[in-house]
Amino acid sequence: MTFQFESVAGSPVLQVTQSEVFDLIRDDVLLSSSLWANIALAGLSILLFVYMGRQVSSPRAKLIWAATLMIPLVSISSYVGLVSGLTVGLIQMPPGHALAGEEVLSQWGRYLTWALSTPMILLALGLLADVDRGSLFTVIVADIAMCITGLAAALVTSSYLLRWAFYLISCAFFAVVLYALLTEWAAAASAAGTDEIFDTLRVLTIVLWLGYPIVWALGVEGFALIQSVGVTSWAYSALDIFAKYVFAYLLLRWVANNESTVAGASTSGAALADD
């Protein structure tokens, strides 16, 4: 397959049709399977979570359930976009990169998924811990900024140094999220009586979320120590499976079995539902 380059403001831009990208994904079994596996699991999760939430009645528990249900709903939409080639493209790596001058398949749509799904994870965790709205807003904004700057790191082709600059900025926003989960939110969960499940979900979230920047750094977007796009894609997909669907299942199961505890915590979560 031949690709053409055109000069835009002195920088080469790879011209490729969506159909050609779709063919590249379809012909790479490792890559395509990493996407279809998440589509299937997201679909099953949606059905399961709807069933699990059928008897949830308190306002705070309903908010947690709704936020959690959005996680697979966003994911299935995003992964369909990826497998269709809609949110995938080819970019040419800048000088200094291990693959400098070569075109690399960029799954930039993943960052859109994370920018929409990870705030729902944090919203559910924040409601579970019954944190104040100011903290909840700050952490969610930091999370979205983390995803957007991560997208910038993945798409910058003008400078290898700037790719890493955006990566470090993204990690700085991530540090804000980690700090809240480890300190203020943990204390709030203890006061709300939900600390047992919150601690489990917090550990799961922190450990898995740390995997994303590690995969970025090791994969084709970073140092390219792993040059297989299919392997990198499976690494991201595996993290998504546990960070989203397993996380959501554990949370909803606990909420369904302990709704009185959720409803009996302080009223900040309920107040948010009434606004």
Tab-separated table of C-alpha atoms in Angstrom:
chain	number	residue	atom	x	y	z
A	1	MET	CA	0.000	0.000	0.000
A	2	THR	CA	1.401	3.389	-1.008
A	3	PHE	CA	0.906	6.557	1.003
A	4	GLN	CA	1.342	10.110	-0.218
A	5	PHE	CA	2.767	13.065	1.666
A	6	GLU	CA	1.854	16.680	1.164
A	7	SER	CA	3.631	19.646	2.692
A	8	VAL	CA	1.584	21.751	5.088
A	9	ALA	CA	3.452	24.663	6.672
A	10	GLY	CA	6.692	22.828	5.924
A	11	SER	CA	5.647	19.661	7.762
A	12	PRO	CA	4.849	16.367	5.996
A	13	VAL	CA	1.287	15.158	6.505
A	14	LEU	CA	0.355	11.612	5.684
A	15	GLN	CA	-2.631	11.370	3.363
A	16	VAL	CA	-4.555	8.124	3.813
A	17	THR	CA	-8.206	7.254	3.464
A	18	GLN	CA	-10.367	5.828	6.223
A	19	SER	CA	-10.941	2.722	4.104
A	20	GLU	CA	-7.203	2.090	3.895
A	21	VAL	CA	-6.856	2.419	7.671
A	22	PHE	CA	-9.821	0.074	8.123
A	23	ASP	CA	-8.095	-2.490	5.901
A	24	LEU	CA	-4.865	-2.178	7.904
A	25	ILE	CA	-6.741	-2.865	11.146
A	26	ARG	CA	-8.761	-5.742	9.692
A	27	ASP	CA	-5.654	-7.454	8.281
A	28	ASP	CA	-3.792	-7.267	11.606
A	29	VAL	CA	-5.346	-10.051	13.697
A	30	LEU	CA	-3.603	-9.010	16.904
A	31	LEU	CA	-4.718	-5.408	16.540
A	32	SER	CA	-8.294	-6.074	15.460
A	33	SER	CA	-8.845	-8.711	18.159
A	34	SER	CA	-7.794	-6.210	20.846
A	35	LEU	CA	-10.585	-3.920	19.673
A	36	TRP	CA	-13.317	-6.489	19.101
A	37	ALA	CA	-12.701	-8.059	22.527
A	38	ASN	CA	-13.534	-4.750	24.177
A	39	ILE	CA	-16.613	-4.220	22.012
A	40	ALA	CA	-17.933	-7.618	23.121
A	41	LEU	CA	-17.119	-7.096	26.796
A	42	ALA	CA	-18.531	-3.578	26.802
A	43	GLY	CA	-21.790	-4.867	25.302
A	44	LEU	CA	-22.078	-7.630	27.887
A	45	SER	CA	-21.248	-5.166	30.663
A	46	ILE	CA	-24.022	-2.806	29.586
A	47	LEU	CA	-26.602	-5.583	29.784
A	48	LEU	CA	-25.260	-6.835	33.118
A	49	PHE	CA	-25.114	-3.383	34.699
A	50	VAL	CA	-28.647	-2.516	33.592
A	51	TYR	CA	-29.805	-5.719	35.266
A	52	MET	CA	-27.783	-5.051	38.424
A	53	GLY	CA	-29.182	-1.549	38.795
A	54	ARG	CA	-32.833	-2.416	38.312
A	55	GLN	CA	-33.668	-2.192	42.042
A	56	VAL	CA	-31.418	0.717	43.017
A	57	SER	CA	-33.679	3.419	44.445
A	58	SER	CA	-31.824	6.017	46.562
A	59	PRO	CA	-30.718	9.193	44.723
A	60	ARG	CA	-27.025	8.761	45.566
A	61	ALA	CA	-26.980	5.099	44.581
A	62	LYS	CA	-28.761	5.954	41.316
A	63	LEU	CA	-26.107	8.565	40.514
A	64	ILE	CA	-23.340	6.045	41.143
A	65	TRP	CA	-25.127	3.489	38.966
A	66	ALA	CA	-25.686	6.008	36.140
A	67	ALA	CA	-22.056	7.141	36.181
A	68	THR	CA	-20.880	3.524	36.195
A	69	LEU	CA	-23.196	2.540	33.344
A	70	MET	CA	-21.726	5.333	31.218
A	71	ILE	CA	-18.303	3.653	31.357
A	72	PRO	CA	-19.122	0.719	29.017
A	73	LEU	CA	-21.488	2.893	26.966
A	74	VAL	CA	-18.655	5.292	26.154
A	75	SER	CA	-16.245	2.419	25.606
A	76	ILE	CA	-18.370	0.516	23.103
A	77	SER	CA	-18.904	3.694	21.084
A	78	SER	CA	-15.195	4.455	21.117
A	79	TYR	CA	-14.043	0.966	20.206
A	80	VAL	CA	-16.456	0.844	17.286
A	81	GLY	CA	-14.865	4.110	16.150
A	82	LEU	CA	-11.415	2.541	16.437
A	83	VAL	CA	-12.220	-0.702	14.629
A	84	SER	CA	-13.917	1.226	11.804
A	85	GLY	CA	-10.843	3.396	11.267
A	86	LEU	CA	-12.786	6.558	12.129
A	87	THR	CA	-10.566	7.511	15.084
A	88	VAL	CA	-7.302	5.975	13.855
A	89	GLY	CA	-4.705	7.545	11.611
A	90	LEU	CA	-1.135	7.295	10.370
A	91	ILE	CA	1.404	9.847	11.586
A	92	GLN	CA	5.052	10.331	10.701
A	93	MET	CA	7.382	10.285	13.692
A	94	PRO	CA	9.686	13.316	14.145
A	95	PRO	CA	13.493	13.319	14.147
A	96	GLY	CA	14.894	11.912	17.373
A	97	HIS	CA	12.234	9.240	17.682
A	98	ALA	CA	13.328	5.612	17.335
A	99	LEU	CA	11.048	5.354	14.280
A	100	ALA	CA	11.878	8.808	12.876
A	101	GLY	CA	10.501	9.321	9.375
A	102	GLU	CA	8.322	6.204	9.532
A	103	GLU	CA	4.549	6.239	9.520
A	104	VAL	CA	2.992	4.825	12.678
A	105	LEU	CA	-0.617	3.825	13.253
A	106	SER	CA	-2.000	6.142	15.942
A	107	GLN	CA	-5.123	5.094	17.854
A	108	TRP	CA	-5.859	8.658	18.895
A	109	GLY	CA	-9.495	7.777	19.535
A	110	ARG	CA	-8.456	6.010	22.743
A	111	TYR	CA	-7.706	9.387	24.296
A	112	LEU	CA	-11.221	10.562	23.515
A	113	THR	CA	-12.529	7.446	25.245
A	114	TRP	CA	-10.449	8.110	28.322
A	115	ALA	CA	-11.447	11.793	28.371
A	116	LEU	CA	-15.111	10.720	28.632
A	117	SER	CA	-14.958	7.421	30.549
A	118	THR	CA	-12.355	8.136	33.237
A	119	PRO	CA	-14.324	11.145	34.557
A	120	MET	CA	-17.254	8.758	35.031
A	121	ILE	CA	-15.001	6.424	37.023
A	122	LEU	CA	-13.920	9.310	39.222
A	123	LEU	CA	-17.487	10.602	39.548
A	124	ALA	CA	-18.616	7.173	40.768
A	125	LEU	CA	-15.687	6.973	43.196
A	126	GLY	CA	-16.300	10.512	44.430
A	127	LEU	CA	-19.977	9.825	45.045
A	128	LEU	CA	-19.102	6.589	46.803
A	129	ALA	CA	-16.670	8.430	49.091
A	130	ASP	CA	-19.124	11.344	49.430
A	131	VAL	CA	-16.428	13.949	48.710
A	132	ASP	CA	-17.320	17.635	48.526
A	133	ARG	CA	-18.216	19.078	45.142
A	134	GLY	CA	-15.164	21.331	44.970
A	135	SER	CA	-12.791	18.387	45.253
A	136	LEU	CA	-14.861	16.313	42.828
A	137	PHE	CA	-14.788	19.118	40.226
A	138	THR	CA	-11.049	19.700	40.623
A	139	VAL	CA	-10.117	16.043	40.249
A	140	ILE	CA	-12.377	15.485	37.227
A	141	VAL	CA	-11.001	18.579	35.472
A	142	ALA	CA	-7.439	17.417	36.186
A	143	ASP	CA	-8.341	14.002	34.771
A	144	ILE	CA	-9.755	15.459	31.559
A	145	ALA	CA	-6.675	17.674	31.203
A	146	MET	CA	-4.522	14.564	31.680
A	147	CYS	CA	-6.273	12.847	28.765
A	148	ILE	CA	-6.172	15.879	26.447
A	149	THR	CA	-2.473	16.533	27.022
A	150	GLY	CA	-1.891	12.809	26.538
A	151	LEU	CA	-3.608	13.130	23.162
A	152	ALA	CA	-1.308	16.026	22.318
A	153	ALA	CA	1.723	13.911	23.252
A	154	ALA	CA	0.536	11.180	20.908
A	155	LEU	CA	-0.166	13.460	17.936
A	156	VAL	CA	2.693	15.973	17.962
A	157	THR	CA	4.901	15.267	14.941
A	158	SER	CA	6.838	18.542	14.771
A	159	SER	CA	9.154	17.831	17.699
A	160	TYR	CA	10.187	14.721	19.619
A	161	LEU	CA	10.988	16.896	22.639
A	162	LEU	CA	7.491	18.410	22.640
A	163	ARG	CA	5.936	14.946	22.596
A	164	TRP	CA	7.680	14.235	25.894
A	165	ALA	CA	6.852	17.706	27.216
A	166	PHE	CA	3.138	17.012	26.760
A	167	TYR	CA	3.667	13.559	28.289
A	168	LEU	CA	5.168	15.099	31.434
A	169	ILE	CA	2.361	17.676	31.646
A	170	SER	CA	-0.148	14.843	31.413
A	171	CYS	CA	1.665	13.000	34.208
A	172	ALA	CA	1.506	16.150	36.346
A	173	PHE	CA	-2.282	16.242	36.007
A	174	PHE	CA	-2.311	12.530	36.828
A	175	ALA	CA	-0.417	13.292	40.039
A	176	VAL	CA	-3.286	15.562	41.128
A	177	VAL	CA	-5.732	12.675	40.680
A	178	LEU	CA	-3.478	10.264	42.564
A	179	TYR	CA	-3.023	12.679	45.452
A	180	ALA	CA	-6.773	13.065	45.905
A	181	LEU	CA	-7.394	9.313	45.799
A	182	LEU	CA	-4.647	8.626	48.319
A	183	THR	CA	-5.493	11.372	50.809
A	184	GLU	CA	-8.671	13.470	50.841
A	185	TRP	CA	-10.970	10.979	49.130
A	186	ALA	CA	-9.784	8.094	51.303
A	187	ALA	CA	-10.570	10.110	54.436
A	188	ALA	CA	-14.006	11.035	53.062
A	189	ALA	CA	-14.805	7.390	52.313
A	190	SER	CA	-13.902	6.432	55.866
A	191	ALA	CA	-16.289	9.066	57.207
A	192	ALA	CA	-19.031	7.890	54.830
A	193	GLY	CA	-18.636	4.252	55.876
A	194	THR	CA	-17.717	3.102	52.367
A	195	ASP	CA	-13.970	2.821	52.952
A	196	GLU	CA	-13.814	-0.978	52.579
A	197	ILE	CA	-14.959	-1.035	48.953
A	198	PHE	CA	-13.411	2.362	48.232
A	199	ASP	CA	-9.971	1.124	49.294
A	200	THR	CA	-10.288	-1.902	47.021
A	201	LEU	CA	-11.380	0.194	44.047
A	202	ARG	CA	-8.771	2.853	44.792
A	203	VAL	CA	-5.939	0.317	44.689
A	204	LEU	CA	-7.355	-1.237	41.512
A	205	THR	CA	-7.640	2.182	39.861
A	206	ILE	CA	-4.216	3.470	40.863
A	207	VAL	CA	-2.341	0.299	39.873
A	208	LEU	CA	-4.091	-0.007	36.510
A	209	TRP	CA	-3.989	3.687	35.647
A	210	LEU	CA	-0.242	3.723	36.266
A	211	GLY	CA	-0.032	1.128	33.494
A	212	TYR	CA	-1.207	3.554	30.789
A	213	PRO	CA	1.755	5.979	30.872
A	214	ILE	CA	4.108	3.001	31.153
A	215	VAL	CA	2.636	1.438	27.993
A	216	TRP	CA	2.870	4.828	26.248
A	217	ALA	CA	6.525	5.215	27.149
A	218	LEU	CA	7.450	1.670	26.087
A	219	GLY	CA	5.276	1.542	22.952
A	220	VAL	CA	5.562	3.101	19.517
A	221	GLU	CA	4.412	6.501	20.757
A	222	GLY	CA	7.286	6.798	23.241
A	223	PHE	CA	10.661	5.030	23.201
A	224	ALA	CA	9.334	2.368	20.776
A	225	LEU	CA	10.886	-0.464	22.783
A	226	ILE	CA	7.716	-2.319	21.780
A	227	GLN	CA	7.204	-1.608	18.092
A	228	SER	CA	4.190	-3.836	17.505
A	229	VAL	CA	1.022	-1.753	17.354
A	230	GLY	CA	-0.991	-4.902	18.023
A	231	VAL	CA	0.897	-5.674	21.241
A	232	THR	CA	0.564	-2.061	22.396
A	233	SER	CA	-3.144	-2.091	21.572
A	234	TRP	CA	-3.673	-5.294	23.553
A	235	ALA	CA	-1.829	-3.768	26.505
A	236	TYR	CA	-4.204	-0.782	26.477
A	237	SER	CA	-7.226	-3.030	25.923
A	238	ALA	CA	-6.301	-5.325	28.824
A	239	LEU	CA	-5.917	-2.310	31.100
A	240	ASP	CA	-9.321	-1.040	29.926
A	241	ILE	CA	-10.979	-4.382	30.670
A	242	PHE	CA	-9.901	-4.357	34.310
A	243	ALA	CA	-9.958	-0.594	34.912
A	244	LYS	CA	-13.465	-0.240	33.469
A	245	TYR	CA	-15.577	-3.398	33.406
A	246	VAL	CA	-14.115	-5.241	36.404
A	247	PHE	CA	-14.015	-1.993	38.379
A	248	ALA	CA	-17.624	-1.194	37.478
A	249	TYR	CA	-18.853	-4.692	38.340
A	250	LEU	CA	-17.226	-4.630	41.789
A	251	LEU	CA	-18.638	-1.188	42.496
A	252	LEU	CA	-22.202	-1.928	41.374
A	253	ARG	CA	-22.308	-5.243	43.204
A	254	TRP	CA	-21.306	-3.529	46.446
A	255	VAL	CA	-23.745	-0.641	45.965
A	256	ALA	CA	-26.614	-3.043	45.233
A	257	ASN	CA	-25.846	-5.040	48.383
A	258	ASN	CA	-25.168	-2.026	50.610
A	259	GLU	CA	-27.582	0.621	49.380
A	260	SER	CA	-28.575	1.593	52.923
A	261	THR	CA	-24.948	2.509	53.660
A	262	VAL	CA	-24.716	4.531	50.450
A	263	ALA	CA	-27.998	6.321	51.122
A	264	GLY	CA	-27.157	6.918	54.782
A	265	ALA	CA	-23.927	8.837	54.200
A	266	SER	CA	-23.842	12.632	54.392
A	267	THR	CA	-26.117	14.492	52.028
A	268	SER	CA	-23.600	16.041	49.646
A	269	GLY	CA	-24.107	13.326	47.057
A	270	ALA	CA	-27.869	13.548	47.384
A	271	ALA	CA	-27.681	17.318	47.092
A	272	LEU	CA	-25.812	16.898	43.831
A	273	ALA	CA	-28.637	14.697	42.574
A	274	ASP	CA	-31.211	17.358	43.486
A	275	ASP	CA	-29.401	20.211	41.695
